[in-house]
């Protein structure tokens, strides 16, 4: 076993100095996070933005815990870091696969998008032509929302899915859906104001 690997094992051992062990765990997590971020981008997944980074963060954290629980299984046949990186790569693969299973892409219907201004309580004649405003909202949804926000927004706001039905389908609480929709509306509003489709006094946060 090489010296660096022995040092990792010494510092990460449960019997090590608490301060040294804490520092070593932080270093390990930082390395795993870098690997996780490279891996999620390498896979060219359709997931983007903050959601992609969330997967990398979760993978790094879960891999760190797994490694700490399996230090005794390291035999020194490779460098410790090489062995550790396998954990985070597997975690990334697992989480991306599970994400796509739970959140399939949402199909967006043109007629549904054309009803958006009235669903927001906006009179298009006061701000822009209806078709232009609908197209702008669609761009905002596609450009600014995470996949999770997009899924809930389209289901609730555009397709009119009953809240309780979405709670059962996604296995989340009503409050979680309310918060997600609130955040989605805020992002869309900011996009529309920034691009001068709406004025600042128009609120999109109402149900």
PDB file of N, CA and C in Angstrom, residues 85-190:
ATOM      1  N   UNK A  85     -13.044   6.998  -5.699  1.00  0.00           N
ATOM      2  CA  UNK A  85     -13.753   7.612  -6.824  1.00  0.00           C
ATOM      3  C   UNK A  85     -14.788   6.663  -7.430  1.00  0.00           C
ATOM      4  N   UNK A  86     -14.552   5.356  -7.313  1.00  0.00           N
ATOM      5  CA  UNK A  86     -15.525   4.397  -7.848  1.00  0.00           C
ATOM      6  C   UNK A  86     -16.870   4.533  -7.143  1.00  0.00           C
ATOM      7  N   UNK A  87     -16.818   4.851  -5.847  1.00  0.00           N
ATOM      8  CA  UNK A  87     -18.057   5.007  -5.085  1.00  0.00           C
ATOM      9  C   UNK A  87     -18.889   6.160  -5.629  1.00  0.00           C
ATOM     10  N   UNK A  88     -18.238   7.295  -5.860  1.00  0.00           N
ATOM     11  CA  UNK A  88     -18.999   8.474  -6.283  1.00  0.00           C
ATOM     12  C   UNK A  88     -19.500   8.327  -7.719  1.00  0.00           C
ATOM     13  N   UNK A  89     -18.736   7.651  -8.564  1.00  0.00           N
ATOM     14  CA  UNK A  89     -19.190   7.425  -9.941  1.00  0.00           C
ATOM     15  C   UNK A  89     -20.433   6.540  -9.955  1.00  0.00           C
ATOM     16  N   UNK A  90     -20.447   5.513  -9.099  1.00  0.00           N
ATOM     17  CA  UNK A  90     -21.626   4.654  -8.991  1.00  0.00           C
ATOM     18  C   UNK A  90     -22.823   5.427  -8.442  1.00  0.00           C
ATOM     19  N   UNK A  91     -22.561   6.309  -7.478  1.00  0.00           N
ATOM     20  CA  UNK A  91     -23.644   7.117  -6.907  1.00  0.00           C
ATOM     21  C   UNK A  91     -24.251   8.042  -7.963  1.00  0.00           C
ATOM     22  N   UNK A  92     -23.404   8.644  -8.784  1.00  0.00           N
ATOM     23  CA  UNK A  92     -23.903   9.519  -9.849  1.00  0.00           C
ATOM     24  C   UNK A  92     -24.794   8.732 -10.805  1.00  0.00           C
ATOM     25  N   UNK A  93     -24.329   7.565 -11.221  1.00  0.00           N
ATOM     26  CA  UNK A  93     -25.106   6.741 -12.148  1.00  0.00           C
ATOM     27  C   UNK A  93     -26.457   6.370 -11.539  1.00  0.00           C
ATOM     28  N   UNK A  94     -26.437   6.002 -10.261  1.00  0.00           N
ATOM     29  CA  UNK A  94     -27.671   5.607  -9.576  1.00  0.00           C
ATOM     30  C   UNK A  94     -28.644   6.776  -9.479  1.00  0.00           C
ATOM     31  N   UNK A  95     -28.138   7.934  -9.108  1.00  0.00           N
ATOM     32  CA  UNK A  95     -29.017   9.090  -8.885  1.00  0.00           C
ATOM     33  C   UNK A  95     -29.575   9.645 -10.189  1.00  0.00           C
ATOM     34  N   UNK A  96     -28.775   9.646 -11.239  1.00  0.00           N
ATOM     35  CA  UNK A  96     -29.291  10.113 -12.528  1.00  0.00           C
ATOM     36  C   UNK A  96     -30.371   9.165 -13.038  1.00  0.00           C
ATOM     37  N   UNK A  97     -30.121   7.863 -12.902  1.00  0.00           N
ATOM     38  CA  UNK A  97     -31.120   6.886 -13.327  1.00  0.00           C
ATOM     39  C   UNK A  97     -32.411   7.016 -12.546  1.00  0.00           C
ATOM     40  N   UNK A  98     -32.303   7.183 -11.233  1.00  0.00           N
ATOM     41  CA  UNK A  98     -33.486   7.321 -10.389  1.00  0.00           C
ATOM     42  C   UNK A  98     -34.227   8.621 -10.696  1.00  0.00           C
ATOM     43  N   UNK A  99     -33.464   9.682 -10.985  1.00  0.00           N
ATOM     44  CA  UNK A  99     -34.074  10.976 -11.305  1.00  0.00           C
ATOM     45  C   UNK A  99     -34.939  10.872 -12.556  1.00  0.00           C
ATOM     46  N   UNK A 100     -34.425  10.240 -13.591  1.00  0.00           N
ATOM     47  CA  UNK A 100     -35.187  10.122 -14.829  1.00  0.00           C
ATOM     48  C   UNK A 100     -36.398   9.211 -14.654  1.00  0.00           C
ATOM     49  N   UNK A 101     -36.265   8.216 -13.766  1.00  0.00           N
ATOM     50  CA  UNK A 101     -37.390   7.315 -13.515  1.00  0.00           C
ATOM     51  C   UNK A 101     -38.511   8.047 -12.798  1.00  0.00           C
ATOM     52  N   UNK A 102     -38.140   8.917 -11.867  1.00  0.00           N
ATOM     53  CA  UNK A 102     -39.140   9.649 -11.082  1.00  0.00           C
ATOM     54  C   UNK A 102     -39.688  10.869 -11.809  1.00  0.00           C
ATOM     55  N   UNK A 103     -38.857  11.495 -12.673  1.00  0.00           N
ATOM     56  CA  UNK A 103     -39.260  12.743 -13.313  1.00  0.00           C
ATOM     57  C   UNK A 103     -39.113  12.656 -14.829  1.00  0.00           C
ATOM     58  N   UNK A 104     -39.985  11.900 -15.485  1.00  0.00           N
ATOM     59  CA  UNK A 104     -39.903  11.855 -16.951  1.00  0.00           C
ATOM     60  C   UNK A 104     -40.192  13.222 -17.537  1.00  0.00           C
ATOM     61  N   UNK A 105     -39.629  13.529 -18.707  1.00  0.00           N
ATOM     62  CA  UNK A 105     -39.862  14.838 -19.324  1.00  0.00           C
ATOM     63  C   UNK A 105     -41.349  15.123 -19.518  1.00  0.00           C
ATOM     64  N   UNK A 106     -41.717  16.371 -19.337  1.00  0.00           N
ATOM     65  CA  UNK A 106     -43.113  16.774 -19.469  1.00  0.00           C
ATOM     66  C   UNK A 106     -43.395  17.221 -20.899  1.00  0.00           C
ATOM     67  N   UNK A 107     -44.442  16.675 -21.503  1.00  0.00           N
ATOM     68  CA  UNK A 107     -44.827  17.093 -22.846  1.00  0.00           C
ATOM     69  C   UNK A 107     -45.595  18.407 -22.759  1.00  0.00           C
ATOM     70  N   UNK A 108     -45.212  19.366 -23.568  1.00  0.00           N
ATOM     71  CA  UNK A 108     -45.830  20.690 -23.528  1.00  0.00           C
ATOM     72  C   UNK A 108     -46.716  20.883 -24.752  1.00  0.00           C
ATOM     73  N   UNK A 109     -47.997  21.107 -24.522  1.00  0.00           N
ATOM     74  CA  UNK A 109     -48.973  21.265 -25.592  1.00  0.00           C
ATOM     75  C   UNK A 109     -49.140  22.740 -25.952  1.00  0.00           C
ATOM     76  N   UNK A 110     -49.148  23.046 -27.252  1.00  0.00           N
ATOM     77  CA  UNK A 110     -49.245  24.443 -27.698  1.00  0.00           C
ATOM     78  C   UNK A 110     -50.528  25.111 -27.216  1.00  0.00           C
ATOM     79  N   UNK A 111     -51.652  24.398 -27.280  1.00  0.00           N
ATOM     80  CA  UNK A 111     -52.917  24.984 -26.839  1.00  0.00           C
ATOM     81  C   UNK A 111     -52.884  25.325 -25.358  1.00  0.00           C
ATOM     82  N   UNK A 112     -52.237  24.469 -24.567  1.00  0.00           N
ATOM     83  CA  UNK A 112     -52.121  24.751 -23.136  1.00  0.00           C
ATOM     84  C   UNK A 112     -51.320  26.021 -22.906  1.00  0.00           C
ATOM     85  N   UNK A 113     -50.224  26.178 -23.644  1.00  0.00           N
ATOM     86  CA  UNK A 113     -49.398  27.383 -23.478  1.00  0.00           C
ATOM     87  C   UNK A 113     -50.190  28.641 -23.836  1.00  0.00           C
ATOM     88  N   UNK A 114     -51.063  28.559 -24.822  1.00  0.00           N
ATOM     89  CA  UNK A 114     -51.827  29.729 -25.239  1.00  0.00           C
ATOM     90  C   UNK A 114     -52.832  30.185 -24.188  1.00  0.00           C
ATOM     91  N   UNK A 115     -53.124  29.314 -23.207  1.00  0.00           N
ATOM     92  CA  UNK A 115     -54.041  29.695 -22.134  1.00  0.00           C
ATOM     93  C   UNK A 115     -53.319  30.288 -20.932  1.00  0.00           C
ATOM     94  N   UNK A 116     -52.006  30.380 -21.004  1.00  0.00           N
ATOM     95  CA  UNK A 116     -51.235  30.845 -19.846  1.00  0.00           C
ATOM     96  C   UNK A 116     -51.578  32.253 -19.380  1.00  0.00           C
ATOM     97  N   UNK A 117     -51.678  33.240 -20.264  1.00  0.00           N
ATOM     98  CA  UNK A 117     -51.959  34.595 -19.768  1.00  0.00           C
ATOM     99  C   UNK A 117     -53.197  34.662 -18.884  1.00  0.00           C
ATOM    100  N   UNK A 118     -54.291  33.996 -19.303  1.00  0.00           N
ATOM    101  CA  UNK A 118     -55.510  34.058 -18.498  1.00  0.00           C
ATOM    102  C   UNK A 118     -55.353  33.287 -17.193  1.00  0.00           C
ATOM    103  N   UNK A 119     -54.548  32.235 -17.193  1.00  0.00           N
ATOM    104  CA  UNK A 119     -54.309  31.497 -15.947  1.00  0.00           C
ATOM    105  C   UNK A 119     -53.542  32.349 -14.945  1.00  0.00           C
ATOM    106  N   UNK A 120     -52.722  33.264 -15.438  1.00  0.00           N
ATOM    107  CA  UNK A 120     -52.005  34.180 -14.557  1.00  0.00           C
ATOM    108  C   UNK A 120     -52.853  35.409 -14.216  1.00  0.00           C
ATOM    109  N   UNK A 121     -54.039  35.524 -14.835  1.00  0.00           N
ATOM    110  CA  UNK A 121     -54.864  36.694 -14.590  1.00  0.00           C
ATOM    111  C   UNK A 121     -54.349  37.924 -15.311  1.00  0.00           C
ATOM    112  N   UNK A 122     -53.631  37.718 -16.419  1.00  0.00           N
ATOM    113  CA  UNK A 122     -53.038  38.830 -17.173  1.00  0.00           C
ATOM    114  C   UNK A 122     -53.866  39.100 -18.420  1.00  0.00           C
ATOM    115  N   UNK A 123     -54.162  40.370 -18.653  1.00  0.00           N
ATOM    116  CA  UNK A 123     -54.806  40.773 -19.894  1.00  0.00           C
ATOM    117  C   UNK A 123     -53.700  41.056 -20.905  1.00  0.00           C
ATOM    118  N   UNK A 124     -53.504  40.187 -21.881  1.00  0.00           N
ATOM    119  CA  UNK A 124     -52.383  40.364 -22.809  1.00  0.00           C
ATOM    120  C   UNK A 124     -52.362  41.721 -23.492  1.00  0.00           C
ATOM    121  N   UNK A 125     -53.539  42.323 -23.711  1.00  0.00           N
ATOM    122  CA  UNK A 125     -53.585  43.609 -24.401  1.00  0.00           C
ATOM    123  C   UNK A 125     -52.925  44.716 -23.606  1.00  0.00           C
ATOM    124  N   UNK A 126     -52.748  44.495 -22.295  1.00  0.00           N
ATOM    125  CA  UNK A 126     -52.113  45.509 -21.468  1.00  0.00           C
ATOM    126  C   UNK A 126     -50.588  45.398 -21.497  1.00  0.00           C
ATOM    127  N   UNK A 127     -50.073  44.286 -22.002  1.00  0.00           N
ATOM    128  CA  UNK A 127     -48.629  44.055 -21.923  1.00  0.00           C
ATOM    129  C   UNK A 127     -48.010  43.670 -23.269  1.00  0.00           C
ATOM    130  N   UNK A 128     -48.634  42.762 -23.971  1.00  0.00           N
ATOM    131  CA  UNK A 128     -48.112  42.313 -25.266  1.00  0.00           C
ATOM    132  C   UNK A 128     -49.199  41.492 -25.930  1.00  0.00           C
ATOM    133  N   UNK A 129     -49.007  41.139 -27.177  1.00  0.00           N
ATOM    134  CA  UNK A 129     -49.957  40.273 -27.849  1.00  0.00           C
ATOM    135  C   UNK A 129     -49.971  38.917 -27.149  1.00  0.00           C
ATOM    136  N   UNK A 130     -51.137  38.273 -27.164  1.00  0.00           N
ATOM    137  CA  UNK A 130     -51.294  37.014 -26.435  1.00  0.00           C
ATOM    138  C   UNK A 130     -50.268  35.967 -26.859  1.00  0.00           C
ATOM    139  N   UNK A 131     -50.095  35.797 -28.158  1.00  0.00           N
ATOM    140  CA  UNK A 131     -49.168  34.773 -28.644  1.00  0.00           C
ATOM    141  C   UNK A 131     -47.742  35.076 -28.208  1.00  0.00           C
ATOM    142  N   UNK A 132     -47.366  36.347 -28.256  1.00  0.00           N
ATOM    143  CA  UNK A 132     -46.010  36.746 -27.869  1.00  0.00           C
ATOM    144  C   UNK A 132     -45.779  36.500 -26.379  1.00  0.00           C
ATOM    145  N   UNK A 133     -46.788  36.839 -25.563  1.00  0.00           N
ATOM    146  CA  UNK A 133     -46.652  36.642 -24.125  1.00  0.00           C
ATOM    147  C   UNK A 133     -46.589  35.161 -23.778  1.00  0.00           C
ATOM    148  N   UNK A 134     -47.432  34.357 -24.428  1.00  0.00           N
ATOM    149  CA  UNK A 134     -47.409  32.915 -24.189  1.00  0.00           C
ATOM    150  C   UNK A 134     -46.051  32.327 -24.545  1.00  0.00           C
ATOM    151  N   UNK A 135     -45.505  32.762 -25.681  1.00  0.00           N
ATOM    152  CA  UNK A 135     -44.193  32.275 -26.107  1.00  0.00           C
ATOM    153  C   UNK A 135     -43.111  32.682 -25.115  1.00  0.00           C
ATOM    154  N   UNK A 136     -43.237  33.893 -24.568  1.00  0.00           N
ATOM    155  CA  UNK A 136     -42.250  34.369 -23.592  1.00  0.00           C
ATOM    156  C   UNK A 136     -42.312  33.553 -22.310  1.00  0.00           C
ATOM    157  N   UNK A 137     -43.532  33.231 -21.861  1.00  0.00           N
ATOM    158  CA  UNK A 137     -43.678  32.413 -20.650  1.00  0.00           C
ATOM    159  C   UNK A 137     -43.106  31.022 -20.890  1.00  0.00           C
ATOM    160  N   UNK A 138     -43.353  30.479 -22.070  1.00  0.00           N
ATOM    161  CA  UNK A 138     -42.809  29.157 -22.394  1.00  0.00           C
ATOM    162  C   UNK A 138     -41.287  29.180 -22.353  1.00  0.00           C
ATOM    163  N   UNK A 139     -40.696  30.234 -22.918  1.00  0.00           N
ATOM    164  CA  UNK A 139     -39.234  30.347 -22.880  1.00  0.00           C
ATOM    165  C   UNK A 139     -38.744  30.453 -21.442  1.00  0.00           C
ATOM    166  N   UNK A 140     -39.480  31.199 -20.619  1.00  0.00           N
ATOM    167  CA  UNK A 140     -39.097  31.349 -19.213  1.00  0.00           C
ATOM    168  C   UNK A 140     -39.136  30.009 -18.493  1.00  0.00           C
ATOM    169  N   UNK A 141     -40.172  29.228 -18.752  1.00  0.00           N
ATOM    170  CA  UNK A 141     -40.305  27.911 -18.121  1.00  0.00           C
ATOM    171  C   UNK A 141     -39.147  27.009 -18.523  1.00  0.00           C
ATOM    172  N   UNK A 142     -38.819  27.021 -19.801  1.00  0.00           N
ATOM    173  CA  UNK A 142     -37.772  26.130 -20.301  1.00  0.00           C
ATOM    174  C   UNK A 142     -36.373  26.592 -19.901  1.00  0.00           C
ATOM    175  N   UNK A 143     -36.202  27.906 -19.746  1.00  0.00           N
ATOM    176  CA  UNK A 143     -34.856  28.441 -19.502  1.00  0.00           C
ATOM    177  C   UNK A 143     -34.519  28.632 -18.033  1.00  0.00           C
ATOM    178  N   UNK A 144     -35.526  28.877 -17.195  1.00  0.00           N
ATOM    179  CA  UNK A 144     -35.220  29.267 -15.814  1.00  0.00           C
ATOM    180  C   UNK A 144     -35.605  28.246 -14.759  1.00  0.00           C
ATOM    181  N   UNK A 145     -36.491  27.313 -15.077  1.00  0.00           N
ATOM    182  CA  UNK A 145     -36.951  26.365 -14.062  1.00  0.00           C
ATOM    183  C   UNK A 145     -36.129  25.086 -14.070  1.00  0.00           C
ATOM    184  N   UNK A 146     -36.008  24.478 -12.898  1.00  0.00           N
ATOM    185  CA  UNK A 146     -35.415  23.149 -12.831  1.00  0.00           C
ATOM    186  C   UNK A 146     -36.425  22.159 -13.406  1.00  0.00           C
ATOM    187  N   UNK A 147     -35.989  20.953 -13.683  1.00  0.00           N
ATOM    188  CA  UNK A 147     -36.902  19.962 -14.249  1.00  0.00           C
ATOM    189  C   UNK A 147     -38.053  19.679 -13.291  1.00  0.00           C
ATOM    190  N   UNK A 148     -37.743  19.643 -11.990  1.00  0.00           N
ATOM    191  CA  UNK A 148     -38.775  19.396 -10.979  1.00  0.00           C
ATOM    192  C   UNK A 148     -39.799  20.540 -10.965  1.00  0.00           C
ATOM    193  N   UNK A 149     -39.315  21.781 -10.973  1.00  0.00           N
ATOM    194  CA  UNK A 149     -40.221  22.932 -10.998  1.00  0.00           C
ATOM    195  C   UNK A 149     -41.065  22.924 -12.268  1.00  0.00           C
ATOM    196  N   UNK A 150     -40.432  22.600 -13.383  1.00  0.00           N
ATOM    197  CA  UNK A 150     -41.134  22.576 -14.667  1.00  0.00           C
ATOM    198  C   UNK A 150     -42.244  21.524 -14.650  1.00  0.00           C
ATOM    199  N   UNK A 151     -41.924  20.357 -14.092  1.00  0.00           N
ATOM    200  CA  UNK A 151     -42.907  19.272 -14.040  1.00  0.00           C
ATOM    201  C   UNK A 151     -44.140  19.685 -13.238  1.00  0.00           C
ATOM    202  N   UNK A 152     -43.915  20.260 -12.059  1.00  0.00           N
ATOM    203  CA  UNK A 152     -45.037  20.663 -11.208  1.00  0.00           C
ATOM    204  C   UNK A 152     -45.788  21.850 -11.795  1.00  0.00           C
ATOM    205  N   UNK A 153     -45.054  22.810 -12.348  1.00  0.00           N
ATOM    206  CA  UNK A 153     -45.686  24.006 -12.916  1.00  0.00           C
ATOM    207  C   UNK A 153     -46.611  23.635 -14.063  1.00  0.00           C
ATOM    208  N   UNK A 154     -46.113  22.808 -14.975  1.00  0.00           N
ATOM    209  CA  UNK A 154     -46.921  22.412 -16.126  1.00  0.00           C
ATOM    210  C   UNK A 154     -48.156  21.637 -15.671  1.00  0.00           C
ATOM    211  N   UNK A 155     -47.969  20.727 -14.709  1.00  0.00           N
ATOM    212  CA  UNK A 155     -49.093  19.913 -14.239  1.00  0.00           C
ATOM    213  C   UNK A 155     -50.171  20.762 -13.578  1.00  0.00           C
ATOM    214  N   UNK A 156     -49.761  21.651 -12.666  1.00  0.00           N
ATOM    215  CA  UNK A 156     -50.725  22.433 -11.889  1.00  0.00           C
ATOM    216  C   UNK A 156     -51.259  23.631 -12.666  1.00  0.00           C
ATOM    217  N   UNK A 157     -50.371  24.445 -13.205  1.00  0.00           N
ATOM    218  CA  UNK A 157     -50.773  25.725 -13.790  1.00  0.00           C
ATOM    219  C   UNK A 157     -51.294  25.579 -15.215  1.00  0.00           C
ATOM    220  N   UNK A 158     -50.635  24.769 -16.015  1.00  0.00           N
ATOM    221  CA  UNK A 158     -51.017  24.676 -17.424  1.00  0.00           C
ATOM    222  C   UNK A 158     -52.076  23.603 -17.653  1.00  0.00           C
ATOM    223  N   UNK A 159     -51.830  22.400 -17.107  1.00  0.00           N
ATOM    224  CA  UNK A 159     -52.733  21.285 -17.376  1.00  0.00           C
ATOM    225  C   UNK A 159     -53.881  21.196 -16.379  1.00  0.00           C
ATOM    226  N   UNK A 160     -53.798  21.950 -15.281  1.00  0.00           N
ATOM    227  CA  UNK A 160     -54.883  21.954 -14.307  1.00  0.00           C
ATOM    228  C   UNK A 160     -55.026  20.666 -13.524  1.00  0.00           C
ATOM    229  N   UNK A 161     -53.930  19.943 -13.310  1.00  0.00           N
ATOM    230  CA  UNK A 161     -53.974  18.708 -12.531  1.00  0.00           C
ATOM    231  C   UNK A 161     -54.370  19.009 -11.088  1.00  0.00           C
ATOM    232  N   UNK A 162     -55.316  18.263 -10.506  1.00  0.00           N
ATOM    233  CA  UNK A 162     -55.690  18.488  -9.105  1.00  0.00           C
ATOM    234  C   UNK A 162     -54.481  18.320  -8.191  1.00  0.00           C
ATOM    235  N   UNK A 163     -54.387  19.183  -7.196  1.00  0.00           N
ATOM    236  CA  UNK A 163     -53.242  19.151  -6.292  1.00  0.00           C
ATOM    237  C   UNK A 163     -53.090  17.800  -5.618  1.00  0.00           C
ATOM    238  N   UNK A 164     -54.202  17.245  -5.117  1.00  0.00           N
ATOM    239  CA  UNK A 164     -54.127  15.962  -4.416  1.00  0.00           C
ATOM    240  C   UNK A 164     -53.653  14.835  -5.329  1.00  0.00           C
ATOM    241  N   UNK A 165     -54.014  14.915  -6.601  1.00  0.00           N
ATOM    242  CA  UNK A 165     -53.567  13.893  -7.547  1.00  0.00           C
ATOM    243  C   UNK A 165     -52.058  13.963  -7.733  1.00  0.00           C
ATOM    244  N   UNK A 166     -51.525  15.187  -7.769  1.00  0.00           N
ATOM    245  CA  UNK A 166     -50.079  15.347  -7.929  1.00  0.00           C
ATOM    246  C   UNK A 166     -49.341  14.911  -6.668  1.00  0.00           C
ATOM    247  N   UNK A 167     -49.951  15.142  -5.509  1.00  0.00           N
ATOM    248  CA  UNK A 167     -49.354  14.692  -4.245  1.00  0.00           C
ATOM    249  C   UNK A 167     -49.165  13.179  -4.269  1.00  0.00           C
ATOM    250  N   UNK A 168     -50.199  12.464  -4.707  1.00  0.00           N
ATOM    251  CA  UNK A 168     -50.132  11.002  -4.762  1.00  0.00           C
ATOM    252  C   UNK A 168     -49.131  10.541  -5.812  1.00  0.00           C
ATOM    253  N   UNK A 169     -49.164  11.165  -6.976  1.00  0.00           N
ATOM    254  CA  UNK A 169     -48.291  10.750  -8.080  1.00  0.00           C
ATOM    255  C   UNK A 169     -46.818  10.921  -7.743  1.00  0.00           C
ATOM    256  N   UNK A 170     -46.470  12.072  -7.137  1.00  0.00           N
ATOM    257  CA  UNK A 170     -45.062  12.380  -6.878  1.00  0.00           C
ATOM    258  C   UNK A 170     -44.598  11.956  -5.493  1.00  0.00           C
ATOM    259  N   UNK A 171     -45.543  11.658  -4.604  1.00  0.00           N
ATOM    260  CA  UNK A 171     -45.165  11.259  -3.251  1.00  0.00           C
ATOM    261  C   UNK A 171     -44.562  12.389  -2.445  1.00  0.00           C
ATOM    262  N   UNK A 172     -45.080  13.604  -2.643  1.00  0.00           N
ATOM    263  CA  UNK A 172     -44.574  14.771  -1.906  1.00  0.00           C
ATOM    264  C   UNK A 172     -45.740  15.430  -1.176  1.00  0.00           C
ATOM    265  N   UNK A 173     -45.433  16.348  -0.272  1.00  0.00           N
ATOM    266  CA  UNK A 173     -46.477  17.021   0.494  1.00  0.00           C
ATOM    267  C   UNK A 173     -47.087  18.178  -0.297  1.00  0.00           C
ATOM    268  N   UNK A 174     -48.266  18.606   0.142  1.00  0.00           N
ATOM    269  CA  UNK A 174     -48.912  19.757  -0.489  1.00  0.00           C
ATOM    270  C   UNK A 174     -48.033  21.000  -0.349  1.00  0.00           C
ATOM    271  N   UNK A 175     -47.436  21.160   0.836  1.00  0.00           N
ATOM    272  CA  UNK A 175     -46.587  22.330   1.068  1.00  0.00           C
ATOM    273  C   UNK A 175     -45.392  22.351   0.126  1.00  0.00           C
ATOM    274  N   UNK A 176     -44.831  21.161  -0.147  1.00  0.00           N
ATOM    275  CA  UNK A 176     -43.685  21.086  -1.063  1.00  0.00           C
ATOM    276  C   UNK A 176     -44.091  21.544  -2.461  1.00  0.00           C
ATOM    277  N   UNK A 177     -45.295  21.152  -2.877  1.00  0.00           N
ATOM    278  CA  UNK A 177     -45.778  21.570  -4.194  1.00  0.00           C
ATOM    279  C   UNK A 177     -46.051  23.068  -4.213  1.00  0.00           C
ATOM    280  N   UNK A 178     -46.695  23.582  -3.143  1.00  0.00           N
ATOM    281  CA  UNK A 178     -46.962  25.021  -3.069  1.00  0.00           C
ATOM    282  C   UNK A 178     -45.668  25.820  -3.203  1.00  0.00           C
ATOM    283  N   UNK A 179     -44.640  25.394  -2.461  1.00  0.00           N
ATOM    284  CA  UNK A 179     -43.367  26.123  -2.484  1.00  0.00           C
ATOM    285  C   UNK A 179     -42.728  26.059  -3.865  1.00  0.00           C
ATOM    286  N   UNK A 180     -42.771  24.876  -4.472  1.00  0.00           N
ATOM    287  CA  UNK A 180     -42.177  24.718  -5.799  1.00  0.00           C
ATOM    288  C   UNK A 180     -42.876  25.610  -6.825  1.00  0.00           C
ATOM    289  N   UNK A 181     -44.203  25.644  -6.783  1.00  0.00           N
ATOM    290  CA  UNK A 181     -44.959  26.481  -7.717  1.00  0.00           C
ATOM    291  C   UNK A 181     -44.688  27.958  -7.456  1.00  0.00           C
ATOM    292  N   UNK A 182     -44.613  28.334  -6.171  1.00  0.00           N
ATOM    293  CA  UNK A 182     -44.320  29.729  -5.819  1.00  0.00           C
ATOM    294  C   UNK A 182     -42.974  30.145  -6.397  1.00  0.00           C
ATOM    295  N   UNK A 183     -41.956  29.296  -6.191  1.00  0.00           N
ATOM    296  CA  UNK A 183     -40.620  29.607  -6.701  1.00  0.00           C
ATOM    297  C   UNK A 183     -40.612  29.668  -8.226  1.00  0.00           C
ATOM    298  N   UNK A 184     -41.368  28.765  -8.856  1.00  0.00           N
ATOM    299  CA  UNK A 184     -41.429  28.748 -10.318  1.00  0.00           C
ATOM    300  C   UNK A 184     -42.065  30.030 -10.850  1.00  0.00           C
ATOM    301  N   UNK A 185     -43.163  30.457 -10.239  1.00  0.00           N
ATOM    302  CA  UNK A 185     -43.824  31.691 -10.666  1.00  0.00           C
ATOM    303  C   UNK A 185     -42.897  32.897 -10.501  1.00  0.00           C
ATOM    304  N   UNK A 186     -42.158  32.906  -9.390  1.00  0.00           N
ATOM    305  CA  UNK A 186     -41.239  34.025  -9.138  1.00  0.00           C
ATOM    306  C   UNK A 186     -40.174  34.095 -10.233  1.00  0.00           C
ATOM    307  N   UNK A 187     -39.607  32.939 -10.590  1.00  0.00           N
ATOM    308  CA  UNK A 187     -38.584  32.915 -11.632  1.00  0.00           C
ATOM    309  C   UNK A 187     -39.149  33.378 -12.977  1.00  0.00           C
ATOM    310  N   UNK A 188     -40.353  32.916 -13.278  1.00  0.00           N
ATOM    311  CA  UNK A 188     -40.970  33.301 -14.548  1.00  0.00           C
ATOM    312  C   UNK A 188     -41.232  34.800 -14.573  1.00  0.00           C
ATOM    313  N   UNK A 189     -41.751  35.322 -13.473  1.00  0.00           N
ATOM    314  CA  UNK A 189     -42.029  36.755 -13.398  1.00  0.00           C
ATOM    315  C   UNK A 189     -40.753  37.565 -13.607  1.00  0.00           C
ATOM    316  N   UNK A 190     -39.667  37.147 -12.945  1.00  0.00           N
ATOM    317  CA  UNK A 190     -38.399  37.863 -13.083  1.00  0.00           C
ATOM    318  C   UNK A 190     -37.927  37.858 -14.537  1.00  0.00           C
TER     319      UNK A 190
END
